[in-house]
XYZ file of C-alpha atoms in Angstrom:
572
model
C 90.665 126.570 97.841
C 92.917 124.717 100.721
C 95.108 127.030 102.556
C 97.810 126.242 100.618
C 101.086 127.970 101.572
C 101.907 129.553 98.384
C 98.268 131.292 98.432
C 98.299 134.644 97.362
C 95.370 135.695 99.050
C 94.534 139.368 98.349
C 91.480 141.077 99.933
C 90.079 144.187 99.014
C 88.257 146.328 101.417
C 87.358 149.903 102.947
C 85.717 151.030 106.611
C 83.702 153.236 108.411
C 83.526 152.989 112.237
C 80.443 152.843 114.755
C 80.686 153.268 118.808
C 80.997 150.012 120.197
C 79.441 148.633 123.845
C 81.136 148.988 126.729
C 83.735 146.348 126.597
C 85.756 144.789 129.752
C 88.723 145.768 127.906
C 89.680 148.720 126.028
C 89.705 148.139 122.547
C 92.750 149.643 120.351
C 90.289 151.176 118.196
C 87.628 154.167 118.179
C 85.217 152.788 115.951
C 83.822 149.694 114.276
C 85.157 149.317 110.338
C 81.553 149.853 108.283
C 80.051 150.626 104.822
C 79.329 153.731 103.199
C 78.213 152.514 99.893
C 80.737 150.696 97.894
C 83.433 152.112 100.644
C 84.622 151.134 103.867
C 85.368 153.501 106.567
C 86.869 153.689 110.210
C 85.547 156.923 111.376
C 85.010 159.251 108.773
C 88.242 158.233 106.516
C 88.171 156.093 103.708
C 89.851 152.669 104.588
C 92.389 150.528 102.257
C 94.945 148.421 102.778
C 97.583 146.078 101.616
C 99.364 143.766 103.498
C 100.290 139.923 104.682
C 97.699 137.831 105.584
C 98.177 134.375 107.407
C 95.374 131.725 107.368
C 96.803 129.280 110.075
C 96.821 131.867 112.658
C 93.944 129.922 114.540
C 94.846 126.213 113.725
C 98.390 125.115 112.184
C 99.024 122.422 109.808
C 102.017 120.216 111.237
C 103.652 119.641 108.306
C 106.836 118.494 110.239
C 105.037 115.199 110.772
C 103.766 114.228 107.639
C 100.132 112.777 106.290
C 98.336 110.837 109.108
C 97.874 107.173 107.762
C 94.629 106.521 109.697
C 92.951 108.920 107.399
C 92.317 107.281 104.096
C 92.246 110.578 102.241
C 96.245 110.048 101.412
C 96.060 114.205 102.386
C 95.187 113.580 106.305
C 97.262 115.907 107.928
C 97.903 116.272 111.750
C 97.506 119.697 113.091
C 98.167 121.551 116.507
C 97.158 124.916 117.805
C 99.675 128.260 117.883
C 100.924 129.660 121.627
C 99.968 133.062 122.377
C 103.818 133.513 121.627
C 103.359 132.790 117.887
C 100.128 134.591 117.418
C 101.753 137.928 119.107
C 104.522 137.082 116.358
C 102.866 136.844 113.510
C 100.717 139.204 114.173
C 103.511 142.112 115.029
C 104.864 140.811 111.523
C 101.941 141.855 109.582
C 101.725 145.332 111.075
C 105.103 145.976 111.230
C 105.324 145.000 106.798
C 102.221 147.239 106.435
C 98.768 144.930 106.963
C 96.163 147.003 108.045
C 93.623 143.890 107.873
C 93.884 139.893 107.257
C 91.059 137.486 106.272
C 92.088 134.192 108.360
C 91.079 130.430 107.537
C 87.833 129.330 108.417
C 86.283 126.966 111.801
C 87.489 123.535 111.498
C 84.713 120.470 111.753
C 85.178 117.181 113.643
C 85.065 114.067 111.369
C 85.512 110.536 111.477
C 89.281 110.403 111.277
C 90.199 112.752 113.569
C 90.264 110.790 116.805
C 92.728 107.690 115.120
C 94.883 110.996 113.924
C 94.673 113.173 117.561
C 93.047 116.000 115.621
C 91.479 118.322 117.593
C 88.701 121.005 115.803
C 86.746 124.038 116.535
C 83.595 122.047 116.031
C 82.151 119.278 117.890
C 79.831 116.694 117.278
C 76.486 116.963 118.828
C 76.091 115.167 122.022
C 72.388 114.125 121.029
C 71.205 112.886 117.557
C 69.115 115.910 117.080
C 70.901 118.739 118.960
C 73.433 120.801 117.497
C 77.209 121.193 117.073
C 79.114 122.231 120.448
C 82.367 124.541 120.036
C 85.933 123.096 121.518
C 86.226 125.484 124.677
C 90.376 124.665 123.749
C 90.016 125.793 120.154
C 88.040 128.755 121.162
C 90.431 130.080 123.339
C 93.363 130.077 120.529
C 90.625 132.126 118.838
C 90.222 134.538 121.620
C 93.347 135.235 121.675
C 94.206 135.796 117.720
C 91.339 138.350 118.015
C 92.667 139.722 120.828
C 96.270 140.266 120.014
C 94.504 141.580 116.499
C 92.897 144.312 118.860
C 95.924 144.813 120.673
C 98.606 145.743 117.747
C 96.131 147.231 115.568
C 95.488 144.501 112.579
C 91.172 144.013 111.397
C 90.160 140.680 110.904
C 87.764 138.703 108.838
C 86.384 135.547 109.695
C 84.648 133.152 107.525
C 82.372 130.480 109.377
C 82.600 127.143 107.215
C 84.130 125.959 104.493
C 83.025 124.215 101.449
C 86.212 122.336 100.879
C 86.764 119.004 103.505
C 90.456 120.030 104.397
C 89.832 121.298 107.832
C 86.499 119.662 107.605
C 83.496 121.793 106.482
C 79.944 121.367 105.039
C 80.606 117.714 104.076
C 81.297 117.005 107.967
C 78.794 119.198 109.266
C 75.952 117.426 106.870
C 77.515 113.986 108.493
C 76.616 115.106 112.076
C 72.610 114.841 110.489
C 73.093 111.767 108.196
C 72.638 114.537 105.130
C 74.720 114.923 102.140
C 76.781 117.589 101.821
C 74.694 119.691 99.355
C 71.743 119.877 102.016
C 74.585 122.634 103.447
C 72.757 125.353 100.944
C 69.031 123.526 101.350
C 67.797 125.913 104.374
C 64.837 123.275 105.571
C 67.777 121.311 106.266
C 69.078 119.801 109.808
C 72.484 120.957 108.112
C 71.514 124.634 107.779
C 69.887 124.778 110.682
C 73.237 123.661 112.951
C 75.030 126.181 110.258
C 73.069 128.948 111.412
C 73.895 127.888 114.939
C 77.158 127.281 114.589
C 77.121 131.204 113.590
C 75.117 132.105 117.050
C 77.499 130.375 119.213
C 80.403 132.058 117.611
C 79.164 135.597 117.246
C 78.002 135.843 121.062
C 80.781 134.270 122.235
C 82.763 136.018 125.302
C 86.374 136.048 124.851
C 87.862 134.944 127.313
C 91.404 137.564 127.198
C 89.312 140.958 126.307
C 86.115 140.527 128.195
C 83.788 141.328 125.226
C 81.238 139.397 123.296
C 82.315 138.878 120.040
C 79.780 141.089 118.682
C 81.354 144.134 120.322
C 85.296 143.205 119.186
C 86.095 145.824 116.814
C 89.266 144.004 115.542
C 86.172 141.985 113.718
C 85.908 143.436 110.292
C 83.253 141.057 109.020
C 81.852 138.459 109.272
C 82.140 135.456 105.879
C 79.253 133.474 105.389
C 82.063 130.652 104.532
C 85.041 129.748 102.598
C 84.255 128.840 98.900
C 81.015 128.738 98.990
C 80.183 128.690 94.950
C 76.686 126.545 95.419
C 75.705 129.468 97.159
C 71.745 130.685 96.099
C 69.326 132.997 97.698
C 67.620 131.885 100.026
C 70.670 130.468 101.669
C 72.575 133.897 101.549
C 69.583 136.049 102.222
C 68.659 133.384 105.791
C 72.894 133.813 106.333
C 73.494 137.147 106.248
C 70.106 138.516 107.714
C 71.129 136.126 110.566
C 74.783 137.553 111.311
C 73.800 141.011 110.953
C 71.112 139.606 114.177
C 73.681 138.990 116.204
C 76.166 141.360 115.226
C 74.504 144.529 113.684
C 77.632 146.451 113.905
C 79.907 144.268 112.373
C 80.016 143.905 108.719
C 79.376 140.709 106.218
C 80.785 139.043 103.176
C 79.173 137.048 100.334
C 81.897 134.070 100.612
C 81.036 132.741 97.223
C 83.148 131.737 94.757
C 83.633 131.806 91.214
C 81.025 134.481 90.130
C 79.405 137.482 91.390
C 75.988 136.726 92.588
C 73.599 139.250 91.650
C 71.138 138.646 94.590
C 73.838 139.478 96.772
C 74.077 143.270 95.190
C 70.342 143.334 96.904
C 70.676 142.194 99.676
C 70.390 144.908 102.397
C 72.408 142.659 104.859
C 75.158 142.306 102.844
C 77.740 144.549 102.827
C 81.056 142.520 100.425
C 80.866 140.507 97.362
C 84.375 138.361 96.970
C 85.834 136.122 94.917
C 89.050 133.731 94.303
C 91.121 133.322 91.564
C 92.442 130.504 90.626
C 94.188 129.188 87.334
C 91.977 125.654 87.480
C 88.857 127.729 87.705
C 90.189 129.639 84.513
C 90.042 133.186 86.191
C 93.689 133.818 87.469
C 93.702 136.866 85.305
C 93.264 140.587 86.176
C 90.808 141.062 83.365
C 88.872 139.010 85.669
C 88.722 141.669 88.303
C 87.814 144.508 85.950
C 84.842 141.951 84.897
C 83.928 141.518 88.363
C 83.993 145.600 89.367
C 81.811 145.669 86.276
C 79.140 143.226 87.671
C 79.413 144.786 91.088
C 78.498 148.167 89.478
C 79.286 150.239 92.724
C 76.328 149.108 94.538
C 78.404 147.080 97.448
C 82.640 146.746 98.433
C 84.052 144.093 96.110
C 86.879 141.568 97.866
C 89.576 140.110 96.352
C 89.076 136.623 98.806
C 92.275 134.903 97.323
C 94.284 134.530 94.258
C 97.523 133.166 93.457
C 100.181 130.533 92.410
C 101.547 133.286 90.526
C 105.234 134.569 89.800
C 106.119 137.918 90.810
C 104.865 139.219 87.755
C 101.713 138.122 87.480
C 100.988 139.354 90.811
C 102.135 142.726 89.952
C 99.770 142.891 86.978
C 96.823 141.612 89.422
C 97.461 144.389 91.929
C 98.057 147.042 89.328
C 94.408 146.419 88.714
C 93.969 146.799 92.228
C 96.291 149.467 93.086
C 97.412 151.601 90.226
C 94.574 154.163 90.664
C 94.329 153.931 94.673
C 95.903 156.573 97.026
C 97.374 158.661 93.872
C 96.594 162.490 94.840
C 93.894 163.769 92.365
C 92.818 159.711 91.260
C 89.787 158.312 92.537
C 89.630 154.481 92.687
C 87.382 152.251 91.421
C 83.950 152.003 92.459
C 83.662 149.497 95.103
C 87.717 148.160 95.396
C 89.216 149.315 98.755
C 92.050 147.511 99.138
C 94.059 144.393 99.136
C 95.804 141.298 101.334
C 98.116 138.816 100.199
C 98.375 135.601 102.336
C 101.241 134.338 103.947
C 102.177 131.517 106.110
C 104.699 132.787 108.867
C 105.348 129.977 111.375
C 108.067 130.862 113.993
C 111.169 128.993 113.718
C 110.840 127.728 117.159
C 108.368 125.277 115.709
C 109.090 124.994 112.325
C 107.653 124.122 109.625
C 107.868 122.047 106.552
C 106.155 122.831 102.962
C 104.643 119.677 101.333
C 106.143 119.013 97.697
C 104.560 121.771 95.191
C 103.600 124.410 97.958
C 105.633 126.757 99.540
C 105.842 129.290 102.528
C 106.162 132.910 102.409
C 108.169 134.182 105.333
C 108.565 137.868 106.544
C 109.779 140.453 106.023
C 110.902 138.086 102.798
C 114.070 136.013 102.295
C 115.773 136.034 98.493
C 118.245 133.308 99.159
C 115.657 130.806 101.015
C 112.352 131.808 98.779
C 114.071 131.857 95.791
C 111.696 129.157 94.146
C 108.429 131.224 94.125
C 110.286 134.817 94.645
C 109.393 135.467 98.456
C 111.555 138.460 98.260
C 109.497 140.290 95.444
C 106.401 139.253 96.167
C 106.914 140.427 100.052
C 108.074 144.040 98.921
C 105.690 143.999 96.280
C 102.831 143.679 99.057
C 104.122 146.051 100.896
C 104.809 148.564 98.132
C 101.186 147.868 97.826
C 100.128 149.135 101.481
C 102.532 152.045 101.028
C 100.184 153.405 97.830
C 97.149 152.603 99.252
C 98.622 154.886 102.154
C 99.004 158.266 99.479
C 102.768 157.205 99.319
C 104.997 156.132 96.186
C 107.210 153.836 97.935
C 107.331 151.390 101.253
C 108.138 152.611 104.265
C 111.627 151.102 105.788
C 111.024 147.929 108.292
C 111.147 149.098 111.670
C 114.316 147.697 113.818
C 113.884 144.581 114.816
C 113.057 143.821 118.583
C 114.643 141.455 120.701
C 114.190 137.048 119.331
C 113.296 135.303 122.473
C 116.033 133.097 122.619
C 114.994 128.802 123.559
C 115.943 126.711 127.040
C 118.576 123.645 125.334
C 120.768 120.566 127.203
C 122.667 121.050 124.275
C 125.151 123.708 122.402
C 124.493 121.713 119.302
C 120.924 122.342 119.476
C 120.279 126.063 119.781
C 116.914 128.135 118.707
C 114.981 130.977 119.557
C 111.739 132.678 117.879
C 112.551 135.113 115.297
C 112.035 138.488 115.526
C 108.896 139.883 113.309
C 110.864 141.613 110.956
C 114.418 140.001 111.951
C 116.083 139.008 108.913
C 119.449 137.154 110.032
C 120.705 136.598 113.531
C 124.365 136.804 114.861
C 124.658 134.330 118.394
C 126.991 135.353 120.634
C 128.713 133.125 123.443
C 130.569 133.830 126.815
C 131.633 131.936 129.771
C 129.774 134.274 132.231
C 126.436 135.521 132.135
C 127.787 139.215 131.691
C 130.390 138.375 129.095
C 132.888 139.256 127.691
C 130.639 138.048 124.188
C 132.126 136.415 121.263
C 130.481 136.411 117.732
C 130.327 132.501 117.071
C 127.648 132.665 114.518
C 127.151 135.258 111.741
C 124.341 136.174 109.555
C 121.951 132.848 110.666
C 118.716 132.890 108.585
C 115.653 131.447 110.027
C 113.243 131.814 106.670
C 114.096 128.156 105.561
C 111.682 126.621 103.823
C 110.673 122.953 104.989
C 111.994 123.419 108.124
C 111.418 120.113 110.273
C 112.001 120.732 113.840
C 112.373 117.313 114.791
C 115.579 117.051 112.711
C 116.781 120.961 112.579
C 118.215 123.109 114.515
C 119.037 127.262 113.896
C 122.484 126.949 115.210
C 125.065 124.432 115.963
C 128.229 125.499 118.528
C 131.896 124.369 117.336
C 132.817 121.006 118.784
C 136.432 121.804 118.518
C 135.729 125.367 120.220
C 134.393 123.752 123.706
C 135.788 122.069 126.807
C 133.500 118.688 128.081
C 132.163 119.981 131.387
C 131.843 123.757 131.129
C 129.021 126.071 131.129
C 128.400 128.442 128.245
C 125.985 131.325 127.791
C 124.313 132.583 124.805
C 122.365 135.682 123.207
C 121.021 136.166 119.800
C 120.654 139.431 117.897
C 118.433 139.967 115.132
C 119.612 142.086 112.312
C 117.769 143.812 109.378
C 118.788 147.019 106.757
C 116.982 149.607 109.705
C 119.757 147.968 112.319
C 120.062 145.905 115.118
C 117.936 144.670 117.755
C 118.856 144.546 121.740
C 120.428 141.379 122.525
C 117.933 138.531 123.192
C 117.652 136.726 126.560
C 120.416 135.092 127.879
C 120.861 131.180 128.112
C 123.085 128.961 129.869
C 124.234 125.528 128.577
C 126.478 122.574 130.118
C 128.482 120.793 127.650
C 128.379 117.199 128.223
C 128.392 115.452 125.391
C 131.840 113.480 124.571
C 131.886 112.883 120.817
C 131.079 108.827 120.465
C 132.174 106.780 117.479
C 129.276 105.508 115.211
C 127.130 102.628 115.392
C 126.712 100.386 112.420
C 124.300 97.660 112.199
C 124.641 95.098 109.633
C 121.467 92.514 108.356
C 123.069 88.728 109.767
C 125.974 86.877 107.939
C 124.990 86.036 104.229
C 126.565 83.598 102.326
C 127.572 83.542 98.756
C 129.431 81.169 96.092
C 132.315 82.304 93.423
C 130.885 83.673 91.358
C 127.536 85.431 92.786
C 127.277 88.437 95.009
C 125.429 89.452 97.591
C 123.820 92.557 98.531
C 124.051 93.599 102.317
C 122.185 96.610 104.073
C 123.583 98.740 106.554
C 122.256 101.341 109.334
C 124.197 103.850 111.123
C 123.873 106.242 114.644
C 125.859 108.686 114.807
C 125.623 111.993 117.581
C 126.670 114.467 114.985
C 130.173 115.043 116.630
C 131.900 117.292 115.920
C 130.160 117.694 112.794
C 127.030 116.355 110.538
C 129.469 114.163 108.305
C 129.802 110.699 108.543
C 132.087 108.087 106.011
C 130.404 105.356 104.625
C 132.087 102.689 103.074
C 133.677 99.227 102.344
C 137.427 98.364 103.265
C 139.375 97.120 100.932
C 140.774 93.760 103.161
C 141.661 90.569 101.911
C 141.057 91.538 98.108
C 137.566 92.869 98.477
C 136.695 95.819 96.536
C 135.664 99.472 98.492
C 134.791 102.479 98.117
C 134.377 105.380 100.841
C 131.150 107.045 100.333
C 130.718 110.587 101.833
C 127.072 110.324 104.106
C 125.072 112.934 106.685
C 125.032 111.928 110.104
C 121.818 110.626 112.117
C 119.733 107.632 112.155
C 120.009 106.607 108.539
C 119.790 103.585 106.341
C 122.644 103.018 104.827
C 123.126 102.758 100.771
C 122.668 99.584 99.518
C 126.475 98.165 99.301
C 127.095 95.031 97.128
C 129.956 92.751 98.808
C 131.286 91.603 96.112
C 132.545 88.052 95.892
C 136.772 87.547 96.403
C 138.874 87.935 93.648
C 140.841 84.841 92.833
């Protein structure tokens, strides 16, 4: 399926850990995460986990500015790439909730639209008719990073290569590069399967760029998917797929990324190492008795991963991970045969760049916010995740959220336009203003929450200053503090702000003089401007002059059409 932000991805895994090469970096961990039979292990312990799992961390989909009209999909979406800021954020979120691993989104695929939208992707064209797909040095080095700050703060990943879906483009696009149809993708005397399998090389022997190492020796990399969705899947093409990863990166593991079924040539396969699936209520398998059927199939013989299931209420998902979770980590209960853990997915996009839902999907935010996420029941879900980790961990409940650290408070020209990126487990934020850099501070802003849900930078902003509190001229200086139920973080940076902006009457803008007769009306349109001094609201309406009939109609401030207002003809 899309990435879409109301995912609950859950993936189910366990690790055992090999010596890795010498790396220009040292890596956070000892070993390499590996397969003992139908368990995973780092080192010689069993490993499990539960946690929040975030598919944009490579590639972001800019909501905020809506479908891209050049693409005649309707869906076209615009997309940018995450700062090194974000990914450390998100990241620190994860751990800090409990998320031992994540499975990300897969490697985007250059198609025709992209250029008329400003799209950027992690694959390229080939510069020759016959020559294969080149990686975007730019996208790359997002990637380096994720997989390094993964290393750094102690989070596995899993990658999958391509997807069989054409959201972020996938086999469809890569087929188009060769004049093939998208089904030569799983034909392997295909041009298509050939530039897959390349695709795959470049990637895996890649040198990142932040750590030093070649991909093949980062031991943040769980495993390696064969691809996102991939139900046409058949034999040849897995057993060519995997035998080719494992190649190029025999210590790194690698996941059947099927979809839809278990495939029983996979359970042979020497080279792979995880069987996954999705679940899905349109592919009639959002159920747990679905996972018990799959364990079944799987018979013990490799690690079975729980790719991705959801649109869900809380409840459901609790019956999915009691499946999952009821028998795992309980002194003197041994787990099912081949189930090792589980991820849920989560978006978590910083609010200093926002981000805004599209109709029907939603965001998850950490650590979870009940007021904001009421509508698909962030709150539960989030501590029911994490509850998750804790018994996978031998323990009965979740462990308390850590304090939060520090936001990192945003440069403004304006009081009326204050941000800053939220803390990783911050859950409301108190600003504080003084008229010196050293104080003496004043609480101006209480209990600010920054989990909103189609958040729109270009229109939003975390904090507005009183109007009627400041003096035209002065300088003003501002911290933030994050706040959660483990305390209260150090102050954030500190910021310094001019006020200069005089509060200006509206602007209206009427359509040019109409006529009318007696007894007919006419129907005039009006725009406003407005700065939003010294507050949002704005009064719309018609005066009631010479006998014509108003009304006053109460209006948000901005750039805004105004409501259609019939002028009605005099009274006589």
């Amino acid at each position: 399926m899309k990435p879409m932000k109301n995912l609950l991805l859950m993936g189910l895994l366990s690790a055992l850990g090999a010596g890795g090469a010498l790396a220009a970096e040292r890596s956070h961990f000892t070993h390499f995460i590996t397969r003992d039979g139908a368990t995973l292990k780092d080192g010689d312990k069993v490993f499990r986990f539960a946690g929040i799992h975030a598919p944009e961390l490579h590639r972001i989909e800019d909501d905020a500015r809506g479908p891209c009209r050049a693409d005649p999909r309707g869906w076209g979406q615009y997309f940018k790439w995450p700062t090194a800021q974000e990914q450390q954020n998100w990241i620190q979120a994860m751990v800090q909730t409990g998320a031992k691993a994540q499975r990300v989104y897969v490697l985007s695929v250059q198609q025709e639209f992209d250029k008329a939208c400003g799209r950027e992707t992690h694959i390229l064209a080939p510069e020759t008719a016959d020559g294969m797909p080149r990686l975007n040095e730019k996208a790359m080095r997002v990637y380096d990073n994720m997989i390094a700050e993964a290393d750094k703060q102690g989070l596995r990943l899993i990658l999958p290569f391509i997807d069989h879906w054409w959201w972020w483009g996938g086999r469809e696009q890569l087929a188009a590069f060769y004049h093939e149809k998208a089904e030569d993708f799983y034909r392997i005397d295909s041009k298509t399967f050939k530039a897959y399998l390349d695709v795959i090389r470049q990637v895996i022997t890649r040198t990142n760029t932040v750590t030093g190492r070649a991909y093949y020796d980062e031991k943040a990399i769980m495993a390696w998917e064969t691809g996102n969705e991939l139900e046409d899947t058949n034999a040849d093409f897995l057993h060519q797929t995997a035998a080719w990863i494992k190649k190029w990166a025999p210590h790194q593991l690698v996941v059947d990324g099927t979809y839809k079924k278990i495939n029983s040539f996979a359970l042979t396969d020497p080279n792979v190492d995880i069987v996954s699936n999705h679940y899905y209520t349109n592919a009639d398998n959002n159920h747990p008795g679905q996972v018990t059927q799959d364990l079944r199939a799987v018979g013990g013989q490799k690690v079975y991963l729980v790719g991705e299931f959801g649109l869900l209420p809380g409840g459901s998902t609790e019956r999915h991970y009691a499946v999952d979770c009821s028998q795992r980590g309980q002194p003197g209960r041994k787990p099912p045969a081949g189930l090792s853990g589980a991820s849920a997915v989560i978006v978590t996009t910083a609010a200093s760049t926002g981000i805004r839902s599209r109709p029907g999907h939603y965001s998850y935010h950490l650590p979870g916010f009940a007021k904001e996420g009421e509508a698909n029941q962030e709150q539960a879900v989030v501590d029911l995740v994490r509850t998750a980790a804790a018994q996978m961990a031998g323990q009965q409940t979740m462990a308390p959220l850590p304090k939060p650290e520090a936001p990192l408070l945003r440069e403004t020209t304006s009081p009326f336009a204050i941000n800053w990126m939220g803390a990783a487990v911050g859950r409301s934020y108190d600003v504080e203003r003084a008229a010196s850099p050293t104080g003496p501070w004043t609480v101006v802003g209480r209990d600010i929450s920054d989990g909103v849900n189609e958040w729109n930078p270009e229109t939003m902003v975390l904090f507005r200053d009183d109007y009627r509190q400041l003096q035209l001229g002065h300088t003003y200086y501002y911290r933030v503090t994050a706040k959660n139920e483990s305390g209260r973080s150090a102050p954030s940076n500190v910021i310094s702000v001019q006020h200069s902006e005089e509060n200006q009457p509206p602007v209206v803008t009427l359509e040019p003089a109409l006529t009318t007769t007696q007894d007919q009306g006419v129907e005039l349109t009006a725009s406003w401007q407005d700065d939003g001094l010294p507050s949002r609201e704005v009064k719309v309406g018609l005066a009631a002059r010479r006998r014509w009939l108003g009304a006053f109609l109460p209006c948000r401030s901005g750039s805004n059409p105004g409501p259609g207002l019939r002028r009605q003809a005099p009274m006589r």
